[in-house]
Amino acid sequence: MPIKGRFMNGTIVPIIAGNWKMNGLIEQLAEISNLDNMLEQMQHKAGHIIICPPATLLNMAKKCAKYGQISFGGQNCHWEERGAHTGDISAEMLADCGALYVILGHSERRMEHGETDEIVQKKVGAAFRAKLTPIICVGESEKERKANMAVEKVLSQIKNSLPSEAKNNKIIIAYEPIWAIGTGLVPTLDEIKEMHQKIREQLVNLFGEHGMQYPILYGGSMKPDNAKNILSIKNVNGGLVGGASLKTSEFIKIIKALDEI
Ligand code: PEP
């Protein structure tokens, strides 16, 4: 895929990923077909578009994207391949439904389901086993930001949530300050720049030159009116978008921001 704009000489293809969370019934699949149609008509080539719908819609969503302009991902997986884990979904099951990606360690799972870095690390291993690319979320709380602990927290989450096999696999990091998710609050551009730079350095510390290849997404109240500024920051290789990904009319504006950079 030819890549336009400031990424032309780099190797990282920008990514805009939508996280639908626990939203979406069958009727919302029309949003997927609309988006796929629009991307086809625009001949969109500035980045890679991913939607992570609820697992119940994954298989149908893939079929709705008949032009193949969208890739799909799950929002979580178990670390085991199969077995007595009522209510859980394995990475292999997501792949079987057409997923290429899986969001892991989202702050809502870390907080609501007690997912530790250790658990996230096991899930990342499961994603590799099923040939899924994990989108690994990290981010500080408001308290940690105020106590000047944000960088320390995020770098330790990266160190402890990634297995050593990450070196030989594709991974995507999503920096999502917890206090910015779904709140309309966003860090300053300088704060985002600083954090993404530190994350890049940490990835290089851990994985050598491979660390230069991993996309680092920003997530947390990314909207059409702030997307261009955020996506223009060095080491911001795209966005993980929650609320604004549910309506194609909003999400497409964020995608189009890639063309303006
Ligand atoms: C998210 O939960 O991944 C997210 C970024 O949400 P929002 O865009 O709604 O803040």
Coordinates of C-alpha atoms and ligand atoms in Angstrom, one line a residue:
M1 CA 0.0 0.0 0.0
P2 CA 1.6 3.4 -0.9
I3 CA 1.8 5.6 2.1
K4 CA 1.4 9.3 1.8
G5 CA 2.5 12.2 3.8
R6 CA 5.1 12.4 6.6
F7 CA 5.2 8.6 6.9
M8 CA 6.4 8.1 3.3
N9 CA 10.0 7.6 4.3
G10 CA 9.4 5.8 7.5
T11 CA 8.5 2.2 7.9
I12 CA 5.5 2.7 10.3
V13 CA 2.2 2.7 8.6
P14 CA -0.2 4.9 10.6
I15 CA -3.1 3.2 12.2
I16 CA -6.6 4.4 13.2
A17 CA -8.3 1.8 15.4
G18 CA -11.8 2.0 16.7
N19 CA -12.6 0.4 20.0
W20 CA -16.4 -0.2 20.2
K21 CA -16.2 -1.5 23.7
M22 CA -19.5 -3.1 24.9
N23 CA -21.5 -1.2 22.2
G24 CA -23.1 -2.5 19.1
L25 CA -26.1 -4.7 18.1
I26 CA -26.5 -6.2 14.6
E27 CA -28.1 -3.0 13.3
Q28 CA -24.9 -1.1 13.9
L29 CA -23.2 -3.2 11.3
A30 CA -24.5 -0.6 8.8
E31 CA -21.7 1.7 10.2
I32 CA -19.1 -0.9 9.1
S33 CA -20.5 -1.2 5.5
N34 CA -20.8 2.7 5.3
L35 CA -17.2 3.1 6.5
D36 CA -15.9 0.4 4.1
N37 CA -17.8 2.1 1.2
M38 CA -16.5 5.5 2.0
L39 CA -12.9 4.3 2.3
E40 CA -13.2 2.5 -1.0
Q41 CA -14.6 5.6 -2.7
M42 CA -11.9 7.9 -1.2
Q43 CA -9.3 5.3 -2.3
H44 CA -8.0 5.9 1.2
K45 CA -4.3 5.1 1.4
A46 CA -2.9 7.2 4.2
G47 CA -3.2 4.5 6.9
H48 CA -4.5 1.3 8.1
I49 CA -8.0 1.2 9.6
I50 CA -9.0 -1.3 12.3
I51 CA -12.4 -1.8 14.1
C52 CA -12.6 -3.8 17.2
P53 CA -16.4 -4.5 17.6
P54 CA -17.8 -6.7 20.4
A55 CA -16.9 -10.3 19.8
T56 CA -20.6 -11.1 18.9
L57 CA -20.3 -8.9 15.8
L58 CA -16.8 -9.8 14.7
N59 CA -17.6 -12.5 12.1
M60 CA -20.5 -10.5 10.6
A61 CA -18.6 -7.3 10.6
K62 CA -15.8 -8.8 8.5
K63 CA -18.4 -9.9 6.0
C64 CA -19.9 -6.4 5.9
A65 CA -16.6 -4.9 4.9
K66 CA -16.8 -6.3 1.4
Y67 CA -14.2 -4.0 -0.1
G68 CA -11.7 -5.1 2.5
Q69 CA -10.8 -1.6 3.6
I70 CA -11.1 -2.4 7.2
S71 CA -9.3 -5.0 9.4
F72 CA -10.9 -6.3 12.5
G73 CA -9.8 -7.1 16.1
G74 CA -11.1 -8.4 19.3
Q75 CA -11.1 -6.5 22.6
N76 CA -9.7 -9.1 24.9
C77 CA -8.8 -12.8 24.9
H78 CA -8.0 -15.6 27.4
W79 CA -4.4 -16.8 27.5
E80 CA -5.3 -20.5 27.0
E81 CA -6.3 -21.9 23.6
R82 CA -9.3 -23.7 24.9
G83 CA -10.8 -25.3 28.0
A84 CA -13.0 -24.8 31.0
H85 CA -13.1 -21.0 31.1
T86 CA -16.8 -20.2 30.9
G87 CA -17.6 -16.9 29.2
D88 CA -14.0 -16.4 27.9
I89 CA -12.8 -16.3 24.3
S90 CA -9.4 -17.5 23.1
A91 CA -7.2 -15.7 20.7
E92 CA -7.7 -18.6 18.3
M93 CA -11.5 -18.1 18.4
L94 CA -11.0 -14.4 17.5
A95 CA -8.7 -15.4 14.6
D96 CA -11.3 -17.9 13.5
C97 CA -13.9 -15.1 13.2
G98 CA -11.6 -13.0 11.0
A99 CA -9.7 -10.9 13.6
L100 CA -6.1 -9.9 12.9
Y101 CA -5.7 -7.9 16.0
V102 CA -6.7 -8.0 19.7
I103 CA -6.7 -5.1 22.2
L104 CA -5.1 -6.3 25.5
G105 CA -4.7 -4.6 28.8
H106 CA -7.2 -1.9 28.2
S107 CA -7.6 0.2 31.4
E108 CA -11.2 -0.9 31.7
R109 CA -10.1 -4.5 31.8
R110 CA -7.3 -3.7 34.2
M111 CA -9.7 -1.9 36.5
E112 CA -12.9 -3.9 36.2
H113 CA -11.4 -7.4 35.9
G114 CA -8.2 -7.0 37.9
E115 CA -5.9 -7.6 34.9
T116 CA -2.3 -7.2 36.0
D117 CA 0.7 -6.7 33.8
E118 CA 1.5 -10.4 34.4
I119 CA -1.9 -11.4 33.0
V120 CA -1.6 -9.1 30.1
Q121 CA 1.8 -10.6 29.3
K122 CA 0.3 -14.1 29.1
K123 CA -2.5 -12.8 26.8
V124 CA 0.1 -11.1 24.5
G125 CA 1.8 -14.6 24.3
A126 CA -1.6 -16.1 23.3
A127 CA -2.1 -13.4 20.7
F128 CA 1.2 -14.4 19.1
R129 CA 0.3 -18.1 19.3
A130 CA -2.9 -17.3 17.3
K131 CA -1.0 -15.0 14.8
L132 CA -2.9 -11.9 16.1
T133 CA -1.2 -8.6 16.5
P134 CA -1.8 -7.4 20.1
I135 CA -2.7 -3.7 20.7
I136 CA -1.3 -3.4 24.2
C137 CA -2.8 -0.5 26.2
V138 CA -0.8 1.4 28.9
G139 CA -1.6 4.6 30.7
E140 CA -1.4 6.4 34.0
S141 CA -4.2 7.4 36.4
E142 CA -5.0 11.0 37.2
K143 CA -3.4 10.5 40.6
E144 CA -0.2 9.2 39.0
R145 CA -0.1 12.1 36.5
K146 CA -0.5 14.6 39.3
A147 CA 2.2 13.0 41.4
N148 CA 4.6 13.2 38.4
M149 CA 4.6 9.4 38.2
A150 CA 3.1 9.1 34.7
V151 CA 6.2 8.2 32.8
E152 CA 7.4 5.8 35.4
K153 CA 4.1 4.0 35.5
V154 CA 3.8 3.6 31.7
L155 CA 7.3 2.4 31.2
S156 CA 6.9 -0.2 33.9
Q157 CA 3.6 -1.4 32.3
I158 CA 5.5 -1.8 29.0
K159 CA 8.4 -3.6 30.6
N160 CA 6.1 -6.0 32.5
S161 CA 3.2 -6.5 29.9
L162 CA 5.4 -7.6 27.0
P163 CA 6.9 -11.0 26.8
S164 CA 10.4 -11.4 25.4
E165 CA 9.0 -13.0 22.2
A166 CA 7.7 -9.5 21.3
K167 CA 11.0 -9.1 19.6
N168 CA 10.0 -11.5 16.9
N169 CA 6.4 -10.5 16.5
K170 CA 4.4 -7.5 15.5
I171 CA 3.0 -5.4 18.4
I172 CA 1.2 -2.1 18.7
I173 CA 1.3 0.0 21.8
A174 CA -1.6 2.3 22.7
Y175 CA -0.8 5.1 25.2
E176 CA -4.1 5.8 26.9
P177 CA -4.1 8.1 29.9
I178 CA -6.9 6.7 32.0
W179 CA -8.2 10.1 33.0
A180 CA -8.6 11.0 29.3
I181 CA -10.7 8.0 28.3
G182 CA -14.3 9.0 27.7
T183 CA -13.9 12.2 29.6
G184 CA -13.2 14.8 26.9
L185 CA -10.0 15.6 28.7
V186 CA -6.8 15.3 26.7
P187 CA -3.1 15.8 27.7
T188 CA -1.3 18.8 26.2
L189 CA 0.5 18.1 22.9
D190 CA 3.8 18.4 24.8
E191 CA 2.7 15.8 27.4
I192 CA 1.8 13.4 24.6
K193 CA 5.1 14.1 22.8
E194 CA 7.1 13.5 25.9
M195 CA 5.3 10.2 26.7
H196 CA 5.5 8.8 23.2
Q197 CA 9.2 9.7 23.1
K198 CA 9.8 7.8 26.4
I199 CA 7.8 4.9 25.1
R200 CA 9.9 4.7 22.0
E201 CA 13.1 4.8 24.1
Q202 CA 11.7 2.0 26.3
L203 CA 10.9 -0.1 23.3
V204 CA 14.4 0.3 21.9
N205 CA 15.9 -0.5 25.3
L206 CA 13.9 -3.7 25.5
F207 CA 13.9 -4.8 21.9
G208 CA 16.8 -3.0 20.2
E209 CA 16.1 -1.8 16.6
H210 CA 12.8 -3.7 16.5
G211 CA 11.6 -1.1 19.0
M212 CA 11.8 1.5 16.2
Q213 CA 9.2 -0.4 14.2
Y214 CA 6.4 -0.8 16.6
P215 CA 3.5 1.7 16.1
I216 CA 2.6 3.7 19.2
L217 CA -1.0 4.9 19.1
Y218 CA -2.5 7.7 21.3
G219 CA -5.9 7.0 22.8
G220 CA -8.2 9.1 25.1
S221 CA -10.9 11.4 23.8
M222 CA -9.5 11.6 20.3
K223 CA -12.1 13.5 18.3
P224 CA -12.3 15.1 14.8
D225 CA -11.3 18.5 16.2
N226 CA -8.1 17.4 17.9
A227 CA -7.0 14.4 15.7
K228 CA -4.8 16.4 13.3
N229 CA -2.8 18.0 16.0
I230 CA -2.3 14.8 18.0
L231 CA -1.5 12.7 14.9
S232 CA 1.1 15.2 13.8
I233 CA 3.2 14.6 16.9
K234 CA 6.5 12.8 16.5
N235 CA 6.2 9.1 17.5
V236 CA 2.4 9.2 17.4
N237 CA 1.7 6.6 14.8
G238 CA -2.0 6.7 14.9
G239 CA -4.9 6.6 17.3
L240 CA -7.1 4.2 19.3
V241 CA -10.5 5.8 19.3
G242 CA -13.4 4.8 21.6
G243 CA -16.6 7.0 21.5
A244 CA -15.8 8.7 18.3
S245 CA -15.5 5.4 16.4
L246 CA -19.1 4.4 16.9
K247 CA -20.5 6.7 14.3
T248 CA -18.9 6.5 10.8
S249 CA -19.6 10.2 10.3
E250 CA -17.3 11.1 13.2
F251 CA -14.7 8.3 12.7
I252 CA -14.2 9.2 9.0
K253 CA -13.2 12.7 10.0
I254 CA -10.4 11.3 12.3
I255 CA -9.3 9.1 9.4
K256 CA -9.2 12.0 7.0
A257 CA -7.0 13.9 9.5
L258 CA -4.2 11.5 8.4
D259 CA -4.5 13.0 4.9
E260 CA -3.9 16.5 6.2
I261 CA -0.6 15.8 8.0
Ligands
PEP1 C1 -10.6 3.8 24.6 O1 -11.3 3.4 25.5 O2 -9.8 3.1 24.1 C2 -10.8 5.2 24.2 C3 -9.7 5.8 23.6 O3 -12.0 5.8 24.5 P1 -12.4 7.3 24.1 O4 -11.9 7.7 22.7 O5 -13.9 7.3 24.2 O6 -11.8 8.2 25.1

